[in-house]
Short mmCIF file of C-alpha atoms and ligand atoms in Angstrom, two decimals:
data_model
loop_
_atom_site.label_atom_id
_atom_site.label_comp_id
_atom_site.label_asym_id
_atom_site.label_seq_id
_atom_site.Cartn_x
_atom_site.Cartn_y
_atom_site.Cartn_z
CA MET A 36 18.18 17.94 20.12
CA SER A 37 16.37 19.67 17.47
CA VAL A 38 17.28 19.22 14.02
CA SER A 39 18.25 21.53 11.04
CA GLU A 40 17.74 20.82 7.21
CA ASN A 41 21.40 21.38 7.17
CA GLN A 42 22.00 18.24 8.88
CA GLY A 43 22.53 14.76 7.28
CA PHE A 44 19.77 12.39 6.52
CA ASN A 45 20.90 9.89 9.35
CA THR A 46 21.35 12.54 11.75
CA ARG A 47 17.77 13.94 11.04
CA ALA A 48 16.53 10.21 10.97
CA VAL A 49 17.76 9.49 14.66
CA HIS A 50 16.79 12.98 16.20
CA ALA A 51 13.83 14.61 14.34
CA GLY A 52 10.91 14.33 16.92
CA GLN A 53 13.06 12.25 19.22
CA ALA A 54 13.84 14.94 22.05
CA PHE A 55 14.40 13.28 25.29
CA GLU A 56 11.86 13.29 27.89
CA PRO A 57 12.40 16.58 29.92
CA ARG A 58 11.12 15.10 33.56
CA THR A 59 13.15 11.92 33.69
CA GLY A 60 15.64 12.34 30.74
CA ALA A 61 14.35 9.06 28.97
CA VAL A 62 16.42 9.12 25.82
CA VAL A 63 13.73 7.48 23.92
CA PRO A 64 10.38 9.73 24.07
CA PRO A 65 7.81 7.77 26.08
CA LEU A 66 5.09 6.06 24.28
CA HIS A 67 1.76 7.94 24.88
CA PHE A 68 -1.27 5.48 24.59
CA SER A 69 -3.85 8.02 26.32
CA SER A 70 -7.00 8.51 24.24
CA THR A 71 -7.78 11.86 26.21
CA TYR A 72 -5.98 14.66 27.91
CA ALA A 73 -6.95 16.74 30.97
CA GLN A 74 -7.96 20.27 30.47
CA ASP A 75 -7.00 23.08 32.65
CA GLY A 76 -10.18 24.76 32.88
CA ILE A 77 -12.83 24.20 29.70
CA GLY A 78 -10.76 24.73 26.73
CA GLY A 79 -7.60 24.74 28.46
CA LEU A 80 -5.38 22.25 26.81
CA ARG A 81 -2.05 21.53 27.43
CA ASP A 82 0.24 21.92 24.14
CA GLY A 83 -2.69 21.59 22.09
CA TYR A 84 -3.64 17.98 23.11
CA GLU A 85 -7.45 17.31 23.47
CA TYR A 86 -8.20 13.92 22.10
CA GLY A 87 -6.33 10.81 20.27
CA ARG A 88 -7.96 11.23 16.84
CA GLY A 89 -6.77 14.76 16.58
CA GLY A 90 -3.41 14.44 18.27
CA ASN A 91 -1.05 12.08 20.03
CA PRO A 92 2.73 12.98 20.87
CA THR A 93 3.97 9.58 19.45
CA ARG A 94 2.31 10.26 16.34
CA ASP A 95 3.44 13.65 16.29
CA ALA A 96 7.12 12.64 16.84
CA LEU A 97 6.68 10.13 13.74
CA GLN A 98 5.03 13.09 11.64
CA GLU A 99 7.99 15.43 12.62
CA GLN A 100 10.57 12.64 11.55
CA LEU A 101 8.80 11.94 8.35
CA ALA A 102 8.52 15.75 7.34
CA ALA A 103 12.33 16.35 8.25
CA LEU A 104 13.43 13.28 6.06
CA GLU A 105 11.12 14.18 3.08
CA GLY A 106 11.86 17.74 3.39
CA GLY A 107 8.59 18.72 3.82
CA SER A 108 6.82 21.36 6.33
CA HIS A 109 4.20 18.95 7.24
CA ALA A 110 3.41 15.04 7.42
CA TYR A 111 0.69 13.22 8.35
CA SER A 112 0.51 9.34 9.41
CA PHE A 113 -2.31 6.96 8.79
CA SER A 114 -3.38 3.47 9.65
CA SER A 115 -2.15 2.16 6.09
CA GLY A 116 -0.89 3.24 2.94
CA LEU A 117 -4.23 3.18 1.39
CA ALA A 118 -5.86 4.89 4.12
CA ALA A 119 -3.30 7.79 3.50
CA GLU A 120 -4.01 7.72 -0.25
CA ASP A 121 -7.88 7.74 0.62
CA SER A 122 -7.35 10.65 2.63
CA LEU A 123 -5.39 12.53 0.28
CA ILE A 124 -7.84 11.91 -2.85
CA ARG A 125 -10.87 12.92 -0.53
CA ALA A 126 -9.18 16.15 0.74
CA LEU A 127 -7.97 17.14 -3.08
CA THR A 128 -10.48 15.97 -5.43
CA ARG A 129 -14.58 16.68 -5.76
CA PRO A 130 -16.82 14.62 -8.00
CA GLY A 131 -16.18 15.34 -11.62
CA ASP A 132 -12.21 15.72 -11.01
CA HIS A 133 -9.99 13.29 -12.73
CA ILE A 134 -6.69 11.44 -11.66
CA VAL A 135 -4.01 10.35 -14.36
CA LEU A 136 -2.08 7.58 -12.77
CA GLY A 137 0.75 5.08 -14.06
CA ASN A 138 -0.45 2.00 -16.04
CA ASP A 139 1.62 -0.05 -13.71
CA ALA A 140 0.70 1.64 -10.43
CA TYR A 141 0.32 -0.60 -7.09
CA GLY A 142 -2.98 -2.80 -7.93
CA GLY A 143 -4.49 -1.59 -4.69
CA THR A 144 -3.92 2.26 -5.48
CA TYR A 145 -6.00 1.33 -8.58
CA ARG A 146 -8.59 -0.55 -6.95
CA LEU A 147 -9.14 2.47 -4.47
CA ILE A 148 -9.40 5.12 -7.34
CA SER A 149 -11.37 3.00 -9.71
CA ARG A 150 -13.76 1.01 -7.61
CA VAL A 151 -14.08 2.89 -4.49
CA LEU A 152 -13.51 6.53 -5.37
CA GLY A 153 -14.76 6.00 -9.02
CA GLU A 154 -18.21 5.50 -7.52
CA TRP A 155 -18.15 8.86 -5.78
CA GLY A 156 -17.25 10.55 -9.52
CA ILE A 157 -13.60 10.69 -9.43
CA GLY A 158 -12.35 9.62 -12.74
CA ASN A 159 -8.99 7.86 -13.80
CA THR A 160 -6.82 7.34 -16.91
CA PRO A 161 -4.04 4.71 -16.51
CA VAL A 162 -1.09 5.76 -18.57
CA ASP A 163 2.79 4.87 -19.18
CA MET A 164 4.12 7.39 -17.07
CA ALA A 165 7.54 7.28 -18.68
CA ASP A 166 5.96 8.65 -22.02
CA LEU A 167 5.38 12.26 -21.15
CA ASP A 168 3.67 12.95 -24.37
CA ALA A 169 0.89 10.03 -23.49
CA VAL A 170 0.63 11.84 -19.98
CA ALA A 171 0.14 15.44 -21.36
CA LYS A 172 -2.67 14.19 -23.56
CA ALA A 173 -4.15 12.15 -20.76
CA VAL A 174 -4.11 15.15 -18.47
CA ALA A 175 -5.53 17.70 -21.06
CA ALA A 176 -8.57 15.30 -22.05
CA ASN A 177 -10.12 15.87 -18.41
CA LYS A 178 -10.70 17.99 -15.45
CA THR A 179 -7.28 16.51 -14.13
CA ARG A 180 -6.69 17.44 -10.42
CA LEU A 181 -3.72 14.78 -9.55
CA VAL A 182 -1.17 13.12 -11.66
CA TRP A 183 -0.27 10.00 -9.50
CA VAL A 184 3.31 8.20 -10.14
CA GLU A 185 5.25 5.51 -8.59
CA THR A 186 9.17 5.80 -9.56
CA PRO A 187 10.44 2.98 -9.29
CA SER A 188 7.10 1.52 -10.20
CA ASN A 189 5.47 -1.63 -8.72
CA PRO A 190 6.34 -4.06 -10.05
CA MET A 191 7.65 -3.01 -13.55
CA MET A 192 10.45 -0.85 -12.01
CA LYS A 193 9.80 1.81 -14.50
CA ILE A 194 11.62 5.19 -13.81
CA THR A 195 9.89 8.53 -14.30
CA ASP A 196 11.29 12.08 -14.58
CA ILE A 197 9.76 13.77 -11.66
CA ALA A 198 10.95 17.30 -12.36
CA ALA A 199 9.57 16.82 -15.80
CA LEU A 200 6.21 15.50 -14.77
CA ALA A 201 5.80 18.15 -11.99
CA LYS A 202 6.18 20.84 -14.75
CA LEU A 203 3.64 19.02 -16.75
CA ALA A 204 1.13 18.84 -14.11
CA HIS A 205 1.42 22.48 -12.97
CA ASP A 206 1.39 23.71 -16.57
CA ALA A 207 -2.18 21.81 -16.84
CA GLY A 208 -3.13 23.19 -13.08
CA ALA A 209 -2.82 19.79 -11.52
CA LEU A 210 -0.70 18.50 -8.69
CA LEU A 211 1.91 15.90 -8.72
CA VAL A 212 1.55 13.08 -6.14
CA VAL A 213 4.65 10.83 -5.95
CA ASP A 214 4.21 7.40 -4.15
CA ASN A 215 7.63 7.20 -2.76
CA THR A 216 7.23 3.65 -1.13
CA PHE A 217 9.92 1.74 -3.10
CA ALA A 218 12.84 4.46 -3.12
CA SER A 219 12.06 6.04 0.29
CA PRO A 220 13.19 9.61 1.40
CA TYR A 221 16.96 8.21 1.81
CA LEU A 222 17.15 7.31 -1.87
CA GLN A 223 14.86 10.03 -3.55
CA THR A 224 13.27 13.52 -2.30
CA PRO A 225 10.23 14.00 -4.89
CA LEU A 226 9.45 17.48 -3.24
CA ALA A 227 12.92 18.75 -3.85
CA LEU A 228 12.35 17.97 -7.62
CA GLY A 229 9.18 19.59 -7.56
CA ALA A 230 6.28 17.26 -6.52
CA ASP A 231 3.50 18.66 -4.44
CA ILE A 232 2.66 15.60 -2.29
CA VAL A 233 4.75 12.50 -1.15
CA VAL A 234 2.80 9.18 -0.13
CA HIS A 235 4.08 6.24 1.53
CA SER A 236 3.26 2.84 2.50
CA THR A 237 5.23 3.00 5.71
CA THR A 238 4.51 -0.58 5.92
CA LYS A 239 7.41 -1.21 3.66
CA TYR A 240 10.94 0.48 3.89
CA ILE A 241 10.10 3.06 6.49
CA GLY A 242 8.74 0.85 9.29
CA GLY A 243 11.38 -1.70 7.66
CA HIS A 244 10.73 -4.85 9.82
CA SER A 245 7.56 -6.36 8.55
CA ASP A 246 5.88 -5.57 11.83
CA VAL A 247 3.55 -2.81 11.24
CA VAL A 248 1.14 -1.61 8.59
CA GLY A 249 0.95 2.10 8.30
CA GLY A 250 1.10 5.13 5.60
CA ALA A 251 1.90 8.57 5.52
CA ILE A 252 1.53 12.08 3.40
CA VAL A 253 4.06 14.72 3.34
CA VAL A 254 3.78 18.16 1.85
CA ASN A 255 5.41 21.22 1.82
CA ASP A 256 2.61 23.86 1.36
CA PRO A 257 0.39 25.21 4.34
CA THR A 258 -2.91 25.00 2.21
CA LEU A 259 -2.45 21.45 1.06
CA ALA A 260 -1.14 20.74 4.64
CA GLU A 261 -4.70 22.39 6.16
CA LYS A 262 -6.80 20.42 3.94
CA ILE A 263 -5.10 17.07 4.57
CA GLY A 264 -4.97 17.55 8.24
CA PHE A 265 -8.60 18.32 8.39
CA VAL A 266 -9.55 14.84 6.47
CA GLN A 267 -7.06 13.32 8.77
CA PHE A 268 -8.79 14.51 11.78
CA ALA A 269 -12.29 14.21 10.46
CA VAL A 270 -11.92 11.04 9.12
CA GLY A 271 -9.62 9.68 11.72
CA ALA A 272 -7.60 6.88 9.80
CA VAL A 273 -4.82 7.63 11.93
CA SER A 274 -2.03 5.32 13.21
CA GLY A 275 -2.22 4.38 16.69
CA PRO A 276 0.53 5.03 19.30
CA MET A 277 2.04 1.60 19.03
CA ASP A 278 2.28 1.35 15.34
CA ALA A 279 3.55 5.37 15.23
CA PHE A 280 6.28 4.14 17.91
CA LEU A 281 7.44 0.95 15.65
CA THR A 282 7.54 3.09 12.61
CA THR A 283 9.44 5.74 14.33
CA ARG A 284 11.88 3.10 15.63
CA GLY A 285 12.43 1.62 12.12
CA LEU A 286 12.81 5.02 10.41
CA LYS A 287 15.79 5.68 12.55
CA THR A 288 17.76 3.19 10.79
CA LEU A 289 16.37 3.93 6.98
CA GLY A 290 19.76 5.13 5.84
CA VAL A 291 21.85 2.25 6.80
CA ARG A 292 19.25 -0.14 5.68
CA MET A 293 18.79 1.19 2.26
CA ASP A 294 22.39 1.05 1.53
CA ARG A 295 22.51 -2.64 2.28
CA HIS A 296 19.32 -3.37 0.39
CA SER A 297 20.75 -1.57 -2.54
CA ASP A 298 24.02 -3.06 -2.62
CA ASN A 299 22.53 -6.71 -2.09
CA ALA A 300 19.99 -6.09 -5.01
CA GLN A 301 22.70 -4.59 -7.32
CA ALA A 302 24.47 -7.82 -6.79
CA VAL A 303 21.49 -10.08 -7.38
CA ALA A 304 20.49 -8.00 -10.38
CA GLU A 305 23.86 -8.60 -11.97
CA TRP A 306 23.81 -12.10 -11.11
CA LEU A 307 20.46 -12.62 -12.55
CA LEU A 308 21.27 -10.83 -15.94
CA GLU A 309 23.95 -13.69 -16.47
CA ARG A 310 21.34 -16.56 -15.95
CA PRO A 311 20.32 -18.38 -19.38
CA GLU A 312 16.80 -18.86 -17.64
CA VAL A 313 16.26 -15.31 -17.33
CA GLU A 314 14.37 -13.24 -20.23
CA ALA A 315 14.71 -9.67 -18.44
CA VAL A 316 16.04 -8.27 -15.26
CA LEU A 317 13.98 -5.19 -14.20
CA TYR A 318 16.43 -3.11 -11.94
CA PRO A 319 17.19 0.59 -12.51
CA GLY A 320 20.88 0.01 -11.20
CA LEU A 321 21.57 -1.92 -14.27
CA PRO A 322 23.07 0.17 -17.14
CA SER A 323 20.81 -1.73 -19.44
CA HIS A 324 17.65 -0.60 -17.72
CA PRO A 325 16.04 2.04 -19.88
CA GLY A 326 15.56 4.27 -16.77
CA HIS A 327 19.36 4.02 -15.65
CA GLU A 328 20.51 7.47 -16.32
CA LEU A 329 17.50 9.19 -15.06
CA ALA A 330 17.35 7.04 -11.73
CA LYS A 331 21.17 7.96 -11.71
CA LYS A 332 20.32 11.58 -11.57
CA GLN A 333 17.08 11.43 -9.23
CA MET A 334 18.28 8.75 -6.98
CA LYS A 335 21.01 8.18 -4.41
CA LYS A 336 21.02 4.42 -5.05
CA PHE A 337 18.85 2.15 -6.89
CA GLY A 338 16.96 0.28 -4.01
CA GLY A 339 16.15 -3.07 -3.05
CA MET A 340 13.49 -4.13 -5.34
CA ILE A 341 14.06 -6.34 -8.73
CA SER A 342 11.37 -7.87 -11.02
CA VAL A 343 12.69 -10.90 -13.33
CA GLN A 344 10.98 -12.41 -16.20
CA PHE A 345 11.77 -15.92 -17.34
CA LYS A 346 12.00 -17.49 -20.65
CA GLY A 347 10.28 -20.51 -19.38
CA GLY A 348 6.92 -18.19 -18.90
CA GLU A 349 4.63 -18.61 -16.19
CA ALA A 350 5.71 -22.22 -15.19
CA ALA A 351 9.26 -21.18 -14.56
CA ALA A 352 8.22 -18.04 -12.63
CA ARG A 353 5.88 -20.07 -10.24
CA THR A 354 8.56 -22.66 -9.78
CA VAL A 355 11.40 -20.26 -8.79
CA ALA A 356 8.56 -18.24 -6.48
CA GLU A 357 7.55 -21.67 -4.65
CA ASN A 358 11.27 -23.04 -4.16
CA THR A 359 13.45 -20.47 -2.14
CA SER A 360 14.11 -20.51 1.61
CA VAL A 361 16.01 -17.42 2.29
CA PHE A 362 13.31 -15.44 0.25
CA THR A 363 10.12 -16.04 1.91
CA LEU A 364 6.93 -16.25 -0.47
CA ALA A 365 5.00 -13.57 0.84
CA GLU A 366 3.17 -10.21 0.06
CA SER A 367 4.53 -6.81 0.86
CA LEU A 368 8.34 -5.59 0.55
CA GLY A 369 10.89 -3.47 2.15
CA GLY A 370 11.53 -5.44 5.45
CA ILE A 371 14.97 -6.73 6.53
CA GLU A 372 14.19 -10.16 5.65
CA SER A 373 13.99 -11.06 1.64
CA LEU A 374 10.61 -11.66 0.15
CA MET A 375 9.42 -13.06 -2.95
CA ASN A 376 6.26 -12.31 -4.75
CA TYR A 377 4.28 -13.65 -7.80
CA PRO A 378 2.39 -10.04 -8.66
CA SER A 379 0.07 -11.43 -10.94
CA GLU A 380 -1.83 -13.96 -8.46
CA MET A 381 -0.53 -11.95 -5.14
CA THR A 382 -0.18 -8.24 -4.97
CA HIS A 383 -1.52 -7.37 -8.39
CA ALA A 384 -4.40 -9.95 -8.52
CA SER A 385 -6.84 -7.29 -8.27
CA VAL A 386 -5.66 -5.75 -11.69
CA LYS A 387 -5.79 -9.11 -13.51
CA GLY A 388 -7.60 -8.63 -16.84
CA THR A 389 -7.17 -4.69 -16.75
CA GLU A 390 -4.38 -3.01 -18.53
CA LEU A 391 -2.60 -2.84 -15.41
CA ALA A 392 -2.06 -6.50 -15.30
CA VAL A 393 1.56 -8.00 -14.61
CA PRO A 394 3.06 -10.47 -16.91
CA VAL A 395 2.67 -14.07 -15.85
CA ASN A 396 6.27 -14.69 -16.21
CA LEU A 397 7.44 -12.32 -13.68
CA ILE A 398 8.58 -12.61 -9.98
CA ARG A 399 9.17 -9.60 -7.92
CA LEU A 400 12.27 -9.74 -5.44
CA SER A 401 12.51 -7.49 -2.28
CA CYS A 402 16.31 -8.06 -1.32
CA GLY A 403 16.75 -8.03 2.44
CA ILE A 404 19.77 -7.03 4.37
CA GLU A 405 20.88 -10.80 4.76
CA ASP A 406 24.24 -11.82 3.19
CA VAL A 407 24.18 -11.59 -0.34
CA GLU A 408 25.86 -14.76 -1.06
CA ASP A 409 22.97 -16.54 0.58
CA LEU A 410 20.62 -14.70 -1.15
CA ILE A 411 22.12 -15.78 -4.56
CA ALA A 412 22.68 -19.31 -3.40
CA ASP A 413 18.87 -19.54 -2.68
CA LEU A 414 17.96 -18.38 -6.06
CA GLU A 415 20.55 -20.51 -7.77
CA HIS A 416 18.81 -23.58 -6.02
CA ALA A 417 15.31 -22.68 -6.69
CA PHE A 418 16.38 -22.37 -10.60
CA THR A 419 17.59 -25.85 -10.54
CA PHE A 420 13.81 -26.65 -10.27
CA ILE A 421 12.91 -24.82 -13.55
CA GLY A 422 11.62 -27.43 -16.17
CA THR A 423 11.72 -30.42 -13.61
CA GLY A 424 7.99 -29.97 -13.04
CA SER A 425 8.37 -29.15 -9.38
C1 PLP B 64 3.65 1.36 -3.80
C2 PLP B 64 2.71 1.18 -2.87
N1 PLP B 64 1.94 1.98 -2.58
C3 PLP B 64 0.85 1.95 -1.64
C4 PLP B 64 0.84 0.56 -0.96
C5 PLP B 64 -0.47 0.25 0.03
O1 PLP B 64 0.15 0.50 1.42
P1 PLP B 64 -0.63 -0.46 2.38
O2 PLP B 64 -0.48 -1.73 2.08
O3 PLP B 64 0.27 -0.01 3.76
O4 PLP B 64 -1.93 0.07 2.64
C6 PLP B 64 1.55 -0.33 -1.46
C7 PLP B 64 1.27 -1.77 -0.80
O5 PLP B 64 1.89 -2.76 -1.27
C8 PLP B 64 2.49 -0.17 -2.33
O6 PLP B 64 3.32 -1.26 -2.67
#
């Protein structure tokens, strides 16, 4: 079945790029491992397939599915989120160009931009993306080519107005990139709000099962698509067939999972808010969150990620991080199982001592799809160790 943009999200998730195999009727399209394709005479390609780096039907199916869900014309799938980001920046910037990015961007994104691409002449300015005046100043101060935002951001959970930021970037002749990893296309579609490019770590909610590393870029402009497609082909950081297959399988259930992640996180956040040990709960679903009204406008629900800061400082945060059992202490997020992270020493250790450093009294929760009573009981038990020196 082919899908149309008028169909609902879950219909597109299940069917886009997933037509049954015509010879056998296999409902799940076969996984294509072949690295090369027979030619009917020199240059006689079947359906355009020539060599696995340039094209693979399993990867193409995932790309079609990603484009259909983000509302883009083209999607490109990569071997990791950072591989996607690297290809994107190489496709769209040249030495002397500048990137303005959030001052709480994912640590690996900042490391890539500052320590790898910085060596090749790409400048950067980290700025508070929620402060549009500060962004406008930073954009104007250099030859800014890309404005790069995560919303919600990782791990400070800040919400940025995508439509306003797109206008600001466009007025300055720059492009807006939105890292949509935390929200996923089920909760938020940045291209529809005016963004030029969406990037993902598909390792997270899109894959959804913590069993595959990948990344994606989605655009709605043929000129951008051509440039990005060329780098994907010429550099070759593509997702392999098995990774593409697993990601496609995960993506089919994204909507169902995101509803549950969001409902669980909302309940956990409301519970945390009542706890005397807690200094702040950073979750856009709480009316007390400064980005709540904006999140309500640009997101369908508020997602599965929560950050928590403790009155007892670093010791309390570390104690909770190390004393849960349903929440597993591990890097990453967005899988069906709940994960606990201490960003300052784990996911964001690479930005320690920079202005992107994460407060040491903060833990980040990725709320899975388990029964929410068990998530709360697990946290309640871990809280009993605060102040005991355990
Ligand atoms: C928001 C965000 N963007 C990008 C990345 C990088 O993706 P990957 O780890 O798949 O390379 C991550 C990884 O944690 C992330 O959280």
